[in-house]
Amino acid sequence: ELKVEQNPLFLSMQEGKNYTIYCNYSTTSDRLYWYRQDPGKSLESLFVLLSNGAVKQEGRLMASLDTKARLSTLHITAAVHDLSATYFCAVDITGSQGNLIFGKGTKLSVKP
Amino acid sequence: DARVTQTPRHKVTEMGQEVTMRCQPILGHNTVFWYRQTMMQGLELLAYFRNRAPLDDSGMPKDRFSAEMPDATLATLKIQPSEPRDSAVYFCASGGGGRRNEKLFFGSGTQLSVL
């Protein structure tokens, strides 16, 4: 059974600090997604990572993928309050945009 | 601005009643997914379609849930009869169906409360 584990599940940060969210998965996959969800809202796609060593950055967020270690990271640089949300990683196990298995999510709270 | 449209946004019903949720995928997208989100289980895939054909509905309780795509612009998820444990947010998502860098786009969800 595929497992997607995120940690930490809760993260309270101060503005200006850096932190990393980890996403481990238990089976081979070459497609990993990161999503953001604000309270009561839908999921917004942040990144799609497609190959070993892939790195993508947008603003203060940077995502990377190590398919050999089955690990993806979402790094937050100099956090700001607007980044407060829940972040999900999801693994595509079908290889053709099919079944996404989501992690439990990391609830990030950035405090001034 | 293309988006996935779901109706209703909120639904409160009594146990035993039928519930139908609707989804209009982004025009031109040929894959449609139904997910359920709860605090306890997180996001779970219920069913998905490609070119209107069901590919996987193994995540769905077959005795009470059914998912269909009567045409390319409409996907439905029906619960009959509904139970309190079905209370959750149900998301529909659509995608282009195969390009490797394709993103899935999620609708705003239907928040279902079964009393």
JSON list of N, CA and C in Angstrom, two decimals, chain A residues 39-97:
[
{"chain": "A", "resi": 39, "resn": "PRO", "atom": "N", "xyz": [-7.79, 27.94, 4.62]},
{"chain": "A", "resi": 39, "resn": "PRO", "atom": "CA", "xyz": [-8.96, 27.43, 5.36]},
{"chain": "A", "resi": 39, "resn": "PRO", "atom": "C", "xyz": [-10.26, 27.65, 4.61]},
{"chain": "A", "resi": 40, "resn": "GLY", "atom": "N", "xyz": [-11.02, 26.60, 4.45]},
{"chain": "A", "resi": 40, "resn": "GLY", "atom": "CA", "xyz": [-12.31, 26.70, 3.78]},
{"chain": "A", "resi": 40, "resn": "GLY", "atom": "C", "xyz": [-12.24, 26.88, 2.28]},
{"chain": "A", "resi": 41, "resn": "LYS", "atom": "N", "xyz": [-11.06, 26.74, 1.74]},
{"chain": "A", "resi": 41, "resn": "LYS", "atom": "CA", "xyz": [-10.88, 26.99, 0.30]},
{"chain": "A", "resi": 41, "resn": "LYS", "atom": "C", "xyz": [-10.47, 25.72, -0.43]},
{"chain": "A", "resi": 42, "resn": "SER", "atom": "N", "xyz": [-10.32, 25.88, -1.73]},
{"chain": "A", "resi": 42, "resn": "SER", "atom": "CA", "xyz": [-9.92, 24.75, -2.55]},
{"chain": "A", "resi": 42, "resn": "SER", "atom": "C", "xyz": [-8.40, 24.56, -2.52]},
{"chain": "A", "resi": 43, "resn": "LEU", "atom": "N", "xyz": [-7.92, 23.61, -3.31]},
{"chain": "A", "resi": 43, "resn": "LEU", "atom": "CA", "xyz": [-6.49, 23.36, -3.39]},
{"chain": "A", "resi": 43, "resn": "LEU", "atom": "C", "xyz": [-5.91, 24.08, -4.60]},
{"chain": "A", "resi": 44, "resn": "GLU", "atom": "N", "xyz": [-4.81, 24.74, -4.35]},
{"chain": "A", "resi": 44, "resn": "GLU", "atom": "CA", "xyz": [-4.13, 25.49, -5.40]},
{"chain": "A", "resi": 44, "resn": "GLU", "atom": "C", "xyz": [-2.82, 24.78, -5.72]},
{"chain": "A", "resi": 45, "resn": "SER", "atom": "N", "xyz": [-2.61, 24.50, -7.00]},
{"chain": "A", "resi": 45, "resn": "SER", "atom": "CA", "xyz": [-1.39, 23.81, -7.40]},
{"chain": "A", "resi": 45, "resn": "SER", "atom": "C", "xyz": [-0.20, 24.75, -7.28]},
{"chain": "A", "resi": 46, "resn": "LEU", "atom": "N", "xyz": [0.86, 24.28, -6.62]},
{"chain": "A", "resi": 46, "resn": "LEU", "atom": "CA", "xyz": [2.08, 25.07, -6.49]},
{"chain": "A", "resi": 46, "resn": "LEU", "atom": "C", "xyz": [3.16, 24.58, -7.47]},
{"chain": "A", "resi": 47, "resn": "PHE", "atom": "N", "xyz": [3.47, 23.29, -7.38]},
{"chain": "A", "resi": 47, "resn": "PHE", "atom": "CA", "xyz": [4.56, 22.75, -8.18]},
{"chain": "A", "resi": 47, "resn": "PHE", "atom": "C", "xyz": [4.21, 21.35, -8.68]},
{"chain": "A", "resi": 48, "resn": "VAL", "atom": "N", "xyz": [4.74, 21.02, -9.85]},
{"chain": "A", "resi": 48, "resn": "VAL", "atom": "CA", "xyz": [4.76, 19.66, -10.34]},
{"chain": "A", "resi": 48, "resn": "VAL", "atom": "C", "xyz": [6.22, 19.29, -10.57]},
{"chain": "A", "resi": 49, "resn": "LEU", "atom": "N", "xyz": [6.68, 18.22, -9.93]},
{"chain": "A", "resi": 49, "resn": "LEU", "atom": "CA", "xyz": [8.07, 17.78, -10.03]},
{"chain": "A", "resi": 49, "resn": "LEU", "atom": "C", "xyz": [8.08, 16.46, -10.78]},
{"chain": "A", "resi": 50, "resn": "LEU", "atom": "N", "xyz": [8.89, 16.39, -11.83]},
{"chain": "A", "resi": 50, "resn": "LEU", "atom": "CA", "xyz": [8.76, 15.27, -12.75]},
{"chain": "A", "resi": 50, "resn": "LEU", "atom": "C", "xyz": [9.97, 14.35, -12.83]},
{"chain": "A", "resi": 51, "resn": "SER", "atom": "N", "xyz": [11.08, 14.73, -12.25]},
{"chain": "A", "resi": 51, "resn": "SER", "atom": "CA", "xyz": [12.24, 13.88, -12.42]},
{"chain": "A", "resi": 51, "resn": "SER", "atom": "C", "xyz": [13.18, 14.00, -11.23]},
{"chain": "A", "resi": 52, "resn": "ASN", "atom": "N", "xyz": [14.04, 13.04, -11.11]},
{"chain": "A", "resi": 52, "resn": "ASN", "atom": "CA", "xyz": [15.00, 13.06, -10.02]},
{"chain": "A", "resi": 52, "resn": "ASN", "atom": "C", "xyz": [15.87, 14.31, -10.11]},
{"chain": "A", "resi": 53, "resn": "GLY", "atom": "N", "xyz": [15.98, 14.99, -9.00]},
{"chain": "A", "resi": 53, "resn": "GLY", "atom": "CA", "xyz": [16.78, 16.20, -8.99]},
{"chain": "A", "resi": 53, "resn": "GLY", "atom": "C", "xyz": [16.05, 17.46, -9.38]},
{"chain": "A", "resi": 54, "resn": "ALA", "atom": "N", "xyz": [14.77, 17.31, -9.73]},
{"chain": "A", "resi": 54, "resn": "ALA", "atom": "CA", "xyz": [13.99, 18.48, -10.14]},
{"chain": "A", "resi": 54, "resn": "ALA", "atom": "C", "xyz": [13.90, 19.48, -8.99]},
{"chain": "A", "resi": 55, "resn": "VAL", "atom": "N", "xyz": [14.07, 20.74, -9.34]},
{"chain": "A", "resi": 55, "resn": "VAL", "atom": "CA", "xyz": [13.94, 21.82, -8.37]},
{"chain": "A", "resi": 55, "resn": "VAL", "atom": "C", "xyz": [13.11, 22.92, -9.02]},
{"chain": "A", "resi": 56, "resn": "LYS", "atom": "N", "xyz": [12.10, 23.38, -8.28]},
{"chain": "A", "resi": 56, "resn": "LYS", "atom": "CA", "xyz": [11.31, 24.50, -8.79]},
{"chain": "A", "resi": 56, "resn": "LYS", "atom": "C", "xyz": [11.14, 25.52, -7.68]},
{"chain": "A", "resi": 57, "resn": "GLN", "atom": "N", "xyz": [11.14, 26.78, -8.10]},
{"chain": "A", "resi": 57, "resn": "GLN", "atom": "CA", "xyz": [11.03, 27.86, -7.12]},
{"chain": "A", "resi": 57, "resn": "GLN", "atom": "C", "xyz": [10.02, 28.87, -7.58]},
{"chain": "A", "resi": 58, "resn": "GLU", "atom": "N", "xyz": [9.25, 29.35, -6.62]},
{"chain": "A", "resi": 58, "resn": "GLU", "atom": "CA", "xyz": [8.36, 30.46, -6.89]},
{"chain": "A", "resi": 58, "resn": "GLU", "atom": "C", "xyz": [8.26, 31.29, -5.62]},
{"chain": "A", "resi": 59, "resn": "GLY", "atom": "N", "xyz": [8.76, 32.50, -5.74]},
{"chain": "A", "resi": 59, "resn": "GLY", "atom": "CA", "xyz": [8.74, 33.39, -4.57]},
{"chain": "A", "resi": 59, "resn": "GLY", "atom": "C", "xyz": [9.58, 32.81, -3.45]},
{"chain": "A", "resi": 60, "resn": "ARG", "atom": "N", "xyz": [8.99, 32.70, -2.29]},
{"chain": "A", "resi": 60, "resn": "ARG", "atom": "CA", "xyz": [9.70, 32.21, -1.11]},
{"chain": "A", "resi": 60, "resn": "ARG", "atom": "C", "xyz": [9.64, 30.69, -0.96]},
{"chain": "A", "resi": 61, "resn": "LEU", "atom": "N", "xyz": [9.04, 30.01, -1.91]},
{"chain": "A", "resi": 61, "resn": "LEU", "atom": "CA", "xyz": [8.90, 28.56, -1.84]},
{"chain": "A", "resi": 61, "resn": "LEU", "atom": "C", "xyz": [9.77, 27.90, -2.89]},
{"chain": "A", "resi": 62, "resn": "MET", "atom": "N", "xyz": [10.44, 26.83, -2.46]},
{"chain": "A", "resi": 62, "resn": "MET", "atom": "CA", "xyz": [11.26, 26.04, -3.37]},
{"chain": "A", "resi": 62, "resn": "MET", "atom": "C", "xyz": [11.01, 24.57, -3.10]},
{"chain": "A", "resi": 63, "resn": "ALA", "atom": "N", "xyz": [10.71, 23.82, -4.16]},
{"chain": "A", "resi": 63, "resn": "ALA", "atom": "CA", "xyz": [10.43, 22.39, -4.01]},
{"chain": "A", "resi": 63, "resn": "ALA", "atom": "C", "xyz": [11.48, 21.60, -4.76]},
{"chain": "A", "resi": 64, "resn": "SER", "atom": "N", "xyz": [11.81, 20.44, -4.19]},
{"chain": "A", "resi": 64, "resn": "SER", "atom": "CA", "xyz": [12.79, 19.56, -4.83]},
{"chain": "A", "resi": 64, "resn": "SER", "atom": "C", "xyz": [12.33, 18.12, -4.73]},
{"chain": "A", "resi": 65, "resn": "LEU", "atom": "N", "xyz": [12.90, 17.29, -5.60]},
{"chain": "A", "resi": 65, "resn": "LEU", "atom": "CA", "xyz": [12.50, 15.88, -5.63]},
{"chain": "A", "resi": 65, "resn": "LEU", "atom": "C", "xyz": [13.73, 15.00, -5.76]},
{"chain": "A", "resi": 66, "resn": "ASP", "atom": "N", "xyz": [13.82, 14.01, -4.90]},
{"chain": "A", "resi": 66, "resn": "ASP", "atom": "CA", "xyz": [14.84, 12.97, -4.97]},
{"chain": "A", "resi": 66, "resn": "ASP", "atom": "C", "xyz": [14.10, 11.64, -5.10]},
{"chain": "A", "resi": 67, "resn": "THR", "atom": "N", "xyz": [14.01, 11.14, -6.32]},
{"chain": "A", "resi": 67, "resn": "THR", "atom": "CA", "xyz": [13.22, 9.92, -6.55]},
{"chain": "A", "resi": 67, "resn": "THR", "atom": "C", "xyz": [13.91, 8.68, -5.97]},
{"chain": "A", "resi": 68, "resn": "LYS", "atom": "N", "xyz": [15.21, 8.74, -5.85]},
{"chain": "A", "resi": 68, "resn": "LYS", "atom": "CA", "xyz": [15.92, 7.57, -5.30]},
{"chain": "A", "resi": 68, "resn": "LYS", "atom": "C", "xyz": [15.64, 7.44, -3.81]},
{"chain": "A", "resi": 69, "resn": "ALA", "atom": "N", "xyz": [15.61, 8.56, -3.14]},
{"chain": "A", "resi": 69, "resn": "ALA", "atom": "CA", "xyz": [15.29, 8.56, -1.71]},
{"chain": "A", "resi": 69, "resn": "ALA", "atom": "C", "xyz": [13.79, 8.59, -1.46]},
{"chain": "A", "resi": 70, "resn": "ARG", "atom": "N", "xyz": [13.01, 8.76, -2.53]},
{"chain": "A", "resi": 70, "resn": "ARG", "atom": "CA", "xyz": [11.54, 8.90, -2.41]},
{"chain": "A", "resi": 70, "resn": "ARG", "atom": "C", "xyz": [11.20, 10.02, -1.44]},
{"chain": "A", "resi": 71, "resn": "LEU", "atom": "N", "xyz": [11.80, 11.16, -1.71]},
{"chain": "A", "resi": 71, "resn": "LEU", "atom": "CA", "xyz": [11.68, 12.29, -0.80]},
{"chain": "A", "resi": 71, "resn": "LEU", "atom": "C", "xyz": [11.53, 13.57, -1.60]},
{"chain": "A", "resi": 72, "resn": "SER", "atom": "N", "xyz": [10.57, 14.37, -1.19]},
{"chain": "A", "resi": 72, "resn": "SER", "atom": "CA", "xyz": [10.45, 15.72, -1.72]},
{"chain": "A", "resi": 72, "resn": "SER", "atom": "C", "xyz": [10.47, 16.69, -0.56]},
{"chain": "A", "resi": 73, "resn": "THR", "atom": "N", "xyz": [11.01, 17.87, -0.81]},
{"chain": "A", "resi": 73, "resn": "THR", "atom": "CA", "xyz": [11.03, 18.89, 0.23]},
{"chain": "A", "resi": 73, "resn": "THR", "atom": "C", "xyz": [10.42, 20.18, -0.31]},
{"chain": "A", "resi": 74, "resn": "LEU", "atom": "N", "xyz": [9.80, 20.91, 0.59]},
{"chain": "A", "resi": 74, "resn": "LEU", "atom": "CA", "xyz": [9.28, 22.23, 0.28]},
{"chain": "A", "resi": 74, "resn": "LEU", "atom": "C", "xyz": [9.95, 23.18, 1.26]},
{"chain": "A", "resi": 75, "resn": "HIS", "atom": "N", "xyz": [10.83, 24.01, 0.73]},
{"chain": "A", "resi": 75, "resn": "HIS", "atom": "CA", "xyz": [11.60, 24.92, 1.57]},
{"chain": "A", "resi": 75, "resn": "HIS", "atom": "C", "xyz": [10.99, 26.31, 1.55]},
{"chain": "A", "resi": 76, "resn": "ILE", "atom": "N", "xyz": [10.87, 26.86, 2.73]},
{"chain": "A", "resi": 76, "resn": "ILE", "atom": "CA", "xyz": [10.30, 28.20, 2.89]},
{"chain": "A", "resi": 76, "resn": "ILE", "atom": "C", "xyz": [11.41, 29.14, 3.32]},
{"chain": "A", "resi": 77, "resn": "THR", "atom": "N", "xyz": [11.57, 30.19, 2.57]},
{"chain": "A", "resi": 77, "resn": "THR", "atom": "CA", "xyz": [12.64, 31.15, 2.86]},
{"chain": "A", "resi": 77, "resn": "THR", "atom": "C", "xyz": [12.02, 32.46, 3.35]},
{"chain": "A", "resi": 78, "resn": "ALA", "atom": "N", "xyz": [12.52, 32.93, 4.48]},
{"chain": "A", "resi": 78, "resn": "ALA", "atom": "CA", "xyz": [12.08, 34.22, 5.03]},
{"chain": "A", "resi": 78, "resn": "ALA", "atom": "C", "xyz": [10.56, 34.31, 5.05]},
{"chain": "A", "resi": 79, "resn": "ALA", "atom": "N", "xyz": [9.96, 33.45, 5.83]},
{"chain": "A", "resi": 79, "resn": "ALA", "atom": "CA", "xyz": [8.50, 33.31, 5.84]},
{"chain": "A", "resi": 79, "resn": "ALA", "atom": "C", "xyz": [7.79, 34.64, 6.12]},
{"chain": "A", "resi": 80, "resn": "VAL", "atom": "N", "xyz": [6.63, 34.78, 5.48]},
{"chain": "A", "resi": 80, "resn": "VAL", "atom": "CA", "xyz": [5.75, 35.92, 5.73]},
{"chain": "A", "resi": 80, "resn": "VAL", "atom": "C", "xyz": [4.37, 35.37, 6.09]},
{"chain": "A", "resi": 81, "resn": "HIS", "atom": "N", "xyz": [3.56, 36.22, 6.71]},
{"chain": "A", "resi": 81, "resn": "HIS", "atom": "CA", "xyz": [2.26, 35.78, 7.20]},
{"chain": "A", "resi": 81, "resn": "HIS", "atom": "C", "xyz": [1.39, 35.20, 6.09]},
{"chain": "A", "resi": 82, "resn": "ASP", "atom": "N", "xyz": [1.51, 35.76, 4.89]},
{"chain": "A", "resi": 82, "resn": "ASP", "atom": "CA", "xyz": [0.67, 35.30, 3.77]},
{"chain": "A", "resi": 82, "resn": "ASP", "atom": "C", "xyz": [0.91, 33.85, 3.38]},
{"chain": "A", "resi": 83, "resn": "LEU", "atom": "N", "xyz": [2.00, 33.28, 3.85]},
{"chain": "A", "resi": 83, "resn": "LEU", "atom": "CA", "xyz": [2.28, 31.87, 3.56]},
{"chain": "A", "resi": 83, "resn": "LEU", "atom": "C", "xyz": [1.52, 30.91, 4.49]},
{"chain": "A", "resi": 84, "resn": "SER", "atom": "N", "xyz": [0.85, 31.46, 5.49]},
{"chain": "A", "resi": 84, "resn": "SER", "atom": "CA", "xyz": [0.09, 30.61, 6.41]},
{"chain": "A", "resi": 84, "resn": "SER", "atom": "C", "xyz": [-1.01, 29.88, 5.64]},
{"chain": "A", "resi": 85, "resn": "ALA", "atom": "N", "xyz": [-0.97, 28.56, 5.70]},
{"chain": "A", "resi": 85, "resn": "ALA", "atom": "CA", "xyz": [-1.91, 27.71, 4.95]},
{"chain": "A", "resi": 85, "resn": "ALA", "atom": "C", "xyz": [-1.56, 26.27, 5.28]},
{"chain": "A", "resi": 86, "resn": "THR", "atom": "N", "xyz": [-2.30, 25.34, 4.68]},
{"chain": "A", "resi": 86, "resn": "THR", "atom": "CA", "xyz": [-1.93, 23.94, 4.77]},
{"chain": "A", "resi": 86, "resn": "THR", "atom": "C", "xyz": [-1.33, 23.51, 3.45]},
{"chain": "A", "resi": 87, "resn": "TYR", "atom": "N", "xyz": [-0.20, 22.84, 3.50]},
{"chain": "A", "resi": 87, "resn": "TYR", "atom": "CA", "xyz": [0.52, 22.41, 2.31]},
{"chain": "A", "resi": 87, "resn": "TYR", "atom": "C", "xyz": [0.46, 20.89, 2.19]},
{"chain": "A", "resi": 88, "resn": "PHE", "atom": "N", "xyz": [0.08, 20.43, 1.02]},
{"chain": "A", "resi": 88, "resn": "PHE", "atom": "CA", "xyz": [-0.03, 19.00, 0.77]},
{"chain": "A", "resi": 88, "resn": "PHE", "atom": "C", "xyz": [0.95, 18.59, -0.31]},
{"chain": "A", "resi": 89, "resn": "CYS", "atom": "N", "xyz": [1.58, 17.43, -0.12]},
{"chain": "A", "resi": 89, "resn": "CYS", "atom": "CA", "xyz": [2.25, 16.80, -1.24]},
{"chain": "A", "resi": 89, "resn": "CYS", "atom": "C", "xyz": [1.37, 15.65, -1.71]},
{"chain": "A", "resi": 90, "resn": "ALA", "atom": "N", "xyz": [1.50, 15.32, -2.98]},
{"chain": "A", "resi": 90, "resn": "ALA", "atom": "CA", "xyz": [0.70, 14.23, -3.55]},
{"chain": "A", "resi": 90, "resn": "ALA", "atom": "C", "xyz": [1.55, 13.51, -4.58]},
{"chain": "A", "resi": 91, "resn": "VAL", "atom": "N", "xyz": [1.44, 12.20, -4.57]},
{"chain": "A", "resi": 91, "resn": "VAL", "atom": "CA", "xyz": [2.22, 11.36, -5.46]},
{"chain": "A", "resi": 91, "resn": "VAL", "atom": "C", "xyz": [1.31, 10.71, -6.48]},
{"chain": "A", "resi": 92, "resn": "ASP", "atom": "N", "xyz": [1.72, 10.76, -7.72]},
{"chain": "A", "resi": 92, "resn": "ASP", "atom": "CA", "xyz": [0.95, 10.12, -8.79]},
{"chain": "A", "resi": 92, "resn": "ASP", "atom": "C", "xyz": [1.53, 8.74, -9.03]},
{"chain": "A", "resi": 93, "resn": "ILE", "atom": "N", "xyz": [0.74, 7.72, -8.77]},
{"chain": "A", "resi": 93, "resn": "ILE", "atom": "CA", "xyz": [1.27, 6.37, -8.87]},
{"chain": "A", "resi": 93, "resn": "ILE", "atom": "C", "xyz": [0.98, 5.71, -10.21]},
{"chain": "A", "resi": 94, "resn": "THR", "atom": "N", "xyz": [0.27, 6.38, -11.08]},
{"chain": "A", "resi": 94, "resn": "THR", "atom": "CA", "xyz": [-0.06, 5.72, -12.34]},
{"chain": "A", "resi": 94, "resn": "THR", "atom": "C", "xyz": [0.86, 6.13, -13.47]},
{"chain": "A", "resi": 95, "resn": "GLY", "atom": "N", "xyz": [1.58, 7.23, -13.29]},
{"chain": "A", "resi": 95, "resn": "GLY", "atom": "CA", "xyz": [2.51, 7.66, -14.31]},
{"chain": "A", "resi": 95, "resn": "GLY", "atom": "C", "xyz": [1.87, 8.37, -15.49]},
{"chain": "A", "resi": 96, "resn": "SER", "atom": "N", "xyz": [0.58, 8.56, -15.45]},
{"chain": "A", "resi": 96, "resn": "SER", "atom": "CA", "xyz": [-0.06, 9.24, -16.58]},
{"chain": "A", "resi": 96, "resn": "SER", "atom": "C", "xyz": [-1.16, 10.15, -16.09]},
{"chain": "A", "resi": 97, "resn": "GLN", "atom": "N", "xyz": [-0.87, 10.85, -15.04]},
{"chain": "A", "resi": 97, "resn": "GLN", "atom": "CA", "xyz": [-1.82, 11.78, -14.42]},
{"chain": "A", "resi": 97, "resn": "GLN", "atom": "C", "xyz": [-3.10, 11.05, -14.06]}
]
